[in-house]
Amino acid sequence: MIRAARVYLRVSTDEQDLARQEAIVAGARAAGFYVAAVYREKASGARPDRPELLRMVDDLQPGEVVIAEKIDRISRLPLPEAELLVATIRGKGARLAVPGIVDLSDLVADSSGVSRIVLEAVQDMLLRLALQTARDDYETRRERQREGIEIAKRAGRYTGRKPDLAHHRRIVALRDAGMSIARTAELAGCSIAQVKRVTALHRKKIAVPDKHDESIDTG
């Protein structure tokens, strides 16, 4: 019986490289999986609107397996949102195959009664723990970043936050796709004012190209 897998690769920023994770694809094939598709994304795991993640979930077929390097590649969302994402994957009849997550699916399938209930509870507990750990790590990193900024400000070395070019491109892509300003702000997770600023800058760049004007810091 052919085992089909969909591989999800993710890094947080454009500056990071997906090359290291590409080995997962070869590893999946070596393990006997037919790789139905590979989804490559450069976006924060704390974003629920990642296009490639949503495309993967939409593509899933019953019996398929989602493979990723670690659970935090799939999600750094708050626990309720992360559990909803996993429930959506399971609702498509698929399951996760991620290092660090003990997969008891086969044991559960072969069990019944109290044993089945216990195994399902253990599986859910381990997954919930992994998802919460991924979120906690994200929050810790953000707190350290805030502390670093405060220290730099007090020392007079803080020069401001660098513009999020990937976020700006997401806004432009949504607007180019015909989304309204309000809908774009909702999907991109930003303010309507930011959508207007980024859109205006993009139109200005098209009218008067300037290779030195990469973007603006819109906060």
mmCIF file of C-alpha atoms in Angstrom:
data_model
loop_
_atom_site.group_PDB
_atom_site.id
_atom_site.type_symbol
_atom_site.label_atom_id
_atom_site.label_comp_id
_atom_site.label_asym_id
_atom_site.label_seq_id
_atom_site.Cartn_x
_atom_site.Cartn_y
_atom_site.Cartn_z
ATOM 1 C CA MET A 1 0.000 0.000 0.000
ATOM 2 C CA ILE A 2 1.371 3.402 -1.025
ATOM 3 C CA ARG A 3 1.891 5.842 1.843
ATOM 4 C CA ALA A 4 1.479 9.421 0.636
ATOM 5 C CA ALA A 5 3.039 12.417 2.386
ATOM 6 C CA ARG A 6 2.986 16.176 2.037
ATOM 7 C CA VAL A 7 6.142 17.919 3.259
ATOM 8 C CA TYR A 8 5.961 21.387 4.824
ATOM 9 C CA LEU A 9 9.162 23.439 5.020
ATOM 10 C CA ARG A 10 9.215 26.827 6.767
ATOM 11 C CA VAL A 11 11.581 29.550 7.902
ATOM 12 C CA SER A 12 10.559 32.839 9.482
ATOM 13 C CA THR A 13 12.186 35.461 7.234
ATOM 14 C CA ASP A 14 13.370 36.020 3.658
ATOM 15 C CA GLU A 15 16.954 36.144 4.918
ATOM 16 C CA GLN A 16 16.770 32.542 6.143
ATOM 17 C CA ASP A 17 17.411 29.568 3.868
ATOM 18 C CA LEU A 18 15.211 26.505 3.418
ATOM 19 C CA ALA A 19 18.103 24.426 2.061
ATOM 20 C CA ARG A 20 18.789 22.636 5.360
ATOM 21 C CA GLN A 21 15.202 21.403 5.542
ATOM 22 C CA GLU A 22 15.220 20.089 1.966
ATOM 23 C CA ALA A 23 16.817 16.882 3.268
ATOM 24 C CA ILE A 24 13.434 16.062 4.821
ATOM 25 C CA VAL A 25 12.049 15.407 1.338
ATOM 26 C CA ALA A 26 14.731 12.824 0.552
ATOM 27 C CA GLY A 27 14.305 11.340 4.015
ATOM 28 C CA ALA A 28 10.563 10.902 3.472
ATOM 29 C CA ARG A 29 11.150 9.103 0.189
ATOM 30 C CA ALA A 30 13.824 6.913 1.765
ATOM 31 C CA ALA A 31 11.296 5.970 4.466
ATOM 32 C CA GLY A 32 8.965 4.681 1.766
ATOM 33 C CA PHE A 33 6.636 7.644 1.348
ATOM 34 C CA TYR A 34 5.319 8.892 -1.967
ATOM 35 C CA VAL A 35 5.781 12.682 -1.667
ATOM 36 C CA ALA A 36 2.615 14.163 -3.143
ATOM 37 C CA ALA A 37 3.835 17.759 -2.766
ATOM 38 C CA VAL A 38 6.361 19.980 -1.007
ATOM 39 C CA TYR A 39 5.218 23.298 0.451
ATOM 40 C CA ARG A 40 7.906 25.937 1.033
ATOM 41 C CA GLU A 41 7.136 29.003 3.123
ATOM 42 C CA LYS A 42 8.961 32.040 4.487
ATOM 43 C CA ALA A 43 6.683 33.363 7.203
ATOM 44 C CA SER A 44 6.353 33.379 10.973
ATOM 45 C CA GLY A 45 4.884 30.250 12.511
ATOM 46 C CA ALA A 46 2.810 32.565 14.706
ATOM 47 C CA ARG A 47 0.791 33.638 11.648
ATOM 48 C CA PRO A 48 -2.450 31.716 10.968
ATOM 49 C CA ASP A 49 -2.735 33.038 7.383
ATOM 50 C CA ARG A 50 0.343 31.395 5.824
ATOM 51 C CA PRO A 51 -0.627 30.771 2.171
ATOM 52 C CA GLU A 52 1.395 27.577 1.693
ATOM 53 C CA LEU A 53 0.198 26.088 4.981
ATOM 54 C CA LEU A 54 -3.415 26.803 4.042
ATOM 55 C CA ARG A 55 -2.832 25.362 0.554
ATOM 56 C CA MET A 56 -1.352 22.212 2.059
ATOM 57 C CA VAL A 57 -4.291 21.723 4.427
ATOM 58 C CA ASP A 58 -6.694 22.262 1.545
ATOM 59 C CA ASP A 59 -4.817 19.692 -0.590
ATOM 60 C CA LEU A 60 -4.769 16.964 2.076
ATOM 61 C CA GLN A 61 -6.416 13.642 1.276
ATOM 62 C CA PRO A 62 -7.543 10.912 3.691
ATOM 63 C CA GLY A 63 -4.692 8.667 4.817
ATOM 64 C CA GLU A 64 -1.934 11.151 3.976
ATOM 65 C CA VAL A 65 0.825 12.203 6.349
ATOM 66 C CA VAL A 66 2.094 15.731 7.006
ATOM 67 C CA ILE A 67 5.877 15.744 7.473
ATOM 68 C CA ALA A 68 7.854 18.669 8.911
ATOM 69 C CA GLU A 69 11.242 19.163 10.544
ATOM 70 C CA LYS A 70 9.753 20.025 13.947
ATOM 71 C CA ILE A 71 6.342 20.895 15.336
ATOM 72 C CA ASP A 72 7.297 24.588 15.479
ATOM 73 C CA ARG A 73 7.629 24.530 11.678
ATOM 74 C CA ILE A 74 3.908 23.737 11.597
ATOM 75 C CA SER A 75 2.844 26.093 14.377
ATOM 76 C CA ARG A 76 3.950 28.663 16.919
ATOM 77 C CA LEU A 77 0.356 29.750 17.351
ATOM 78 C CA PRO A 78 -1.346 30.160 20.746
ATOM 79 C CA LEU A 79 -2.457 26.721 21.960
ATOM 80 C CA PRO A 80 -6.186 27.036 21.100
ATOM 81 C CA GLU A 81 -5.343 28.092 17.518
ATOM 82 C CA ALA A 82 -2.643 25.432 17.203
ATOM 83 C CA GLU A 83 -5.033 22.718 18.358
ATOM 84 C CA LEU A 84 -7.619 23.964 15.860
ATOM 85 C CA LEU A 85 -5.032 23.697 13.070
ATOM 86 C CA VAL A 86 -4.168 20.131 14.077
ATOM 87 C CA ALA A 87 -7.866 19.271 14.328
ATOM 88 C CA THR A 88 -8.352 20.594 10.795
ATOM 89 C CA ILE A 89 -5.516 18.382 9.537
ATOM 90 C CA ARG A 90 -6.988 15.379 11.319
ATOM 91 C CA GLY A 91 -10.427 16.302 10.025
ATOM 92 C CA LYS A 92 -9.103 15.779 6.503
ATOM 93 C CA GLY A 93 -8.213 12.220 7.499
ATOM 94 C CA ALA A 94 -4.472 13.016 7.667
ATOM 95 C CA ARG A 95 -1.965 12.804 10.503
ATOM 96 C CA LEU A 96 1.295 14.440 11.575
ATOM 97 C CA ALA A 97 4.711 12.788 11.323
ATOM 98 C CA VAL A 98 7.011 15.192 13.140
ATOM 99 C CA PRO A 99 10.169 14.379 15.176
ATOM 100 C CA GLY A 100 9.486 14.766 18.878
ATOM 101 C CA ILE A 101 5.829 13.793 18.490
ATOM 102 C CA VAL A 102 5.169 10.199 19.497
ATOM 103 C CA ASP A 103 2.745 8.805 16.932
ATOM 104 C CA LEU A 104 0.437 6.240 18.502
ATOM 105 C CA SER A 105 -1.975 6.104 15.545
ATOM 106 C CA ASP A 106 -1.235 2.484 14.665
ATOM 107 C CA LEU A 107 -1.572 1.370 18.272
ATOM 108 C CA VAL A 108 -4.839 3.288 18.627
ATOM 109 C CA ALA A 109 -6.216 1.675 15.459
ATOM 110 C CA ASP A 110 -5.473 -1.777 16.833
ATOM 111 C CA SER A 111 -6.974 -1.060 20.247
ATOM 112 C CA SER A 112 -10.471 -0.829 21.640
ATOM 113 C CA GLY A 113 -12.294 0.020 24.822
ATOM 114 C CA VAL A 114 -10.325 1.520 27.705
ATOM 115 C CA SER A 115 -6.960 0.912 26.009
ATOM 116 C CA ARG A 116 -7.995 2.962 23.000
ATOM 117 C CA ILE A 117 -9.252 5.810 25.182
ATOM 118 C CA VAL A 118 -5.988 5.872 27.165
ATOM 119 C CA LEU A 119 -3.801 5.836 24.048
ATOM 120 C CA GLU A 120 -5.800 8.638 22.433
ATOM 121 C CA ALA A 121 -5.536 10.704 25.629
ATOM 122 C CA VAL A 122 -1.764 10.176 25.800
ATOM 123 C CA GLN A 123 -1.378 11.113 22.128
ATOM 124 C CA ASP A 124 -3.374 14.314 22.612
ATOM 125 C CA MET A 125 -1.448 15.212 25.769
ATOM 126 C CA LEU A 126 1.948 14.797 24.064
ATOM 127 C CA LEU A 127 0.843 16.841 21.072
ATOM 128 C CA ARG A 128 -0.600 19.588 23.274
ATOM 129 C CA LEU A 129 2.656 19.730 25.222
ATOM 130 C CA ALA A 130 4.714 20.052 22.027
ATOM 131 C CA LEU A 131 2.454 22.791 20.645
ATOM 132 C CA GLN A 132 2.594 24.742 23.917
ATOM 133 C CA THR A 133 6.390 24.388 24.053
ATOM 134 C CA ALA A 134 6.667 25.797 20.518
ATOM 135 C CA ARG A 135 4.525 28.786 21.531
ATOM 136 C CA ASP A 136 6.456 29.329 24.767
ATOM 137 C CA ASP A 137 9.724 29.378 22.829
ATOM 138 C CA TYR A 138 8.263 32.006 20.481
ATOM 139 C CA GLU A 139 7.136 34.187 23.405
ATOM 140 C CA THR A 140 10.552 33.835 25.099
ATOM 141 C CA ARG A 141 12.321 34.961 21.920
ATOM 142 C CA ARG A 142 10.018 37.978 21.614
ATOM 143 C CA GLU A 143 10.599 38.946 25.254
ATOM 144 C CA ARG A 144 14.366 38.744 24.811
ATOM 145 C CA GLN A 145 14.062 40.885 21.699
ATOM 146 C CA ARG A 146 12.058 43.503 23.616
ATOM 147 C CA GLU A 147 14.633 43.493 26.412
ATOM 148 C CA GLY A 148 17.441 43.915 23.873
ATOM 149 C CA ILE A 149 15.664 46.878 22.306
ATOM 150 C CA GLU A 150 15.185 48.539 25.679
ATOM 151 C CA ILE A 151 18.869 48.086 26.524
ATOM 152 C CA ALA A 152 19.874 49.498 23.130
ATOM 153 C CA LYS A 153 17.532 52.474 23.588
ATOM 154 C CA ARG A 154 19.004 53.300 26.998
ATOM 155 C CA ALA A 155 22.485 53.103 25.497
ATOM 156 C CA GLY A 156 21.467 55.281 22.554
ATOM 157 C CA ARG A 157 22.219 52.533 20.036
ATOM 158 C CA TYR A 158 18.697 51.699 18.876
ATOM 159 C CA THR A 159 18.129 52.700 15.248
ATOM 160 C CA GLY A 160 14.572 51.467 14.878
ATOM 161 C CA ARG A 161 12.985 48.286 13.616
ATOM 162 C CA LYS A 162 13.884 47.085 10.143
ATOM 163 C CA PRO A 163 10.978 46.965 7.704
ATOM 164 C CA ASP A 164 9.297 43.587 7.286
ATOM 165 C CA LEU A 165 9.634 43.217 3.522
ATOM 166 C CA ALA A 166 7.828 39.878 3.444
ATOM 167 C CA HIS A 167 4.859 41.422 5.270
ATOM 168 C CA HIS A 168 4.813 44.346 2.828
ATOM 169 C CA ARG A 169 4.793 41.958 -0.123
ATOM 170 C CA ARG A 170 1.918 40.013 1.447
ATOM 171 C CA ILE A 171 -0.114 43.221 1.712
ATOM 172 C CA VAL A 172 0.639 44.170 -1.902
ATOM 173 C CA ALA A 173 -0.228 40.651 -3.119
ATOM 174 C CA LEU A 174 -3.575 40.706 -1.324
ATOM 175 C CA ARG A 175 -4.417 44.127 -2.762
ATOM 176 C CA ASP A 176 -3.337 43.021 -6.251
ATOM 177 C CA ALA A 177 -5.617 40.001 -5.846
ATOM 178 C CA GLY A 178 -8.555 42.382 -5.477
ATOM 179 C CA MET A 179 -8.954 42.308 -1.700
ATOM 180 C CA SER A 180 -10.412 45.416 -0.091
ATOM 181 C CA ILE A 181 -8.302 47.469 2.290
ATOM 182 C CA ALA A 182 -10.272 46.186 5.273
ATOM 183 C CA ARG A 183 -10.076 42.543 4.159
ATOM 184 C CA THR A 184 -6.349 42.896 3.445
ATOM 185 C CA ALA A 185 -5.764 44.275 6.937
ATOM 186 C CA GLU A 186 -7.698 41.341 8.414
ATOM 187 C CA LEU A 187 -5.815 38.684 6.445
ATOM 188 C CA ALA A 188 -2.395 40.314 6.897
ATOM 189 C CA GLY A 189 -2.942 40.910 10.598
ATOM 190 C CA CYS A 190 -2.231 44.643 10.520
ATOM 191 C CA SER A 191 -4.019 47.977 10.664
ATOM 192 C CA ILE A 192 -5.965 49.579 7.841
ATOM 193 C CA ALA A 193 -3.580 52.535 8.075
ATOM 194 C CA GLN A 194 -0.601 50.266 7.432
ATOM 195 C CA VAL A 195 -2.303 48.725 4.399
ATOM 196 C CA LYS A 196 -2.873 52.216 3.004
ATOM 197 C CA ARG A 197 0.735 53.272 3.622
ATOM 198 C CA VAL A 198 2.276 50.156 2.090
ATOM 199 C CA THR A 199 -0.092 50.280 -0.897
ATOM 200 C CA ALA A 200 0.681 53.957 -1.493
ATOM 201 C CA LEU A 201 4.416 53.292 -1.338
ATOM 202 C CA HIS A 202 4.089 50.385 -3.770
ATOM 203 C CA ARG A 203 2.205 52.533 -6.269
ATOM 204 C CA LYS A 204 4.815 55.247 -5.921
ATOM 205 C CA LYS A 205 7.608 52.726 -6.602
ATOM 206 C CA ILE A 206 5.813 51.574 -9.753
ATOM 207 C CA ALA A 207 5.398 55.142 -10.960
ATOM 208 C CA VAL A 208 8.963 56.205 -10.108
ATOM 209 C CA PRO A 209 11.237 53.159 -9.637
ATOM 210 C CA ASP A 210 14.058 53.715 -7.180
ATOM 211 C CA LYS A 211 16.432 50.842 -6.476
ATOM 212 C CA HIS A 212 17.471 52.455 -3.200
ATOM 213 C CA ASP A 213 13.893 52.643 -1.917
ATOM 214 C CA GLU A 214 13.296 49.072 -0.830
ATOM 215 C CA SER A 215 10.538 49.782 1.673
ATOM 216 C CA ILE A 216 9.506 51.890 4.643
ATOM 217 C CA ASP A 217 9.155 51.037 8.299
ATOM 218 C CA THR A 218 5.413 51.168 8.850
ATOM 219 C CA GLY A 219 5.512 49.578 12.254
#
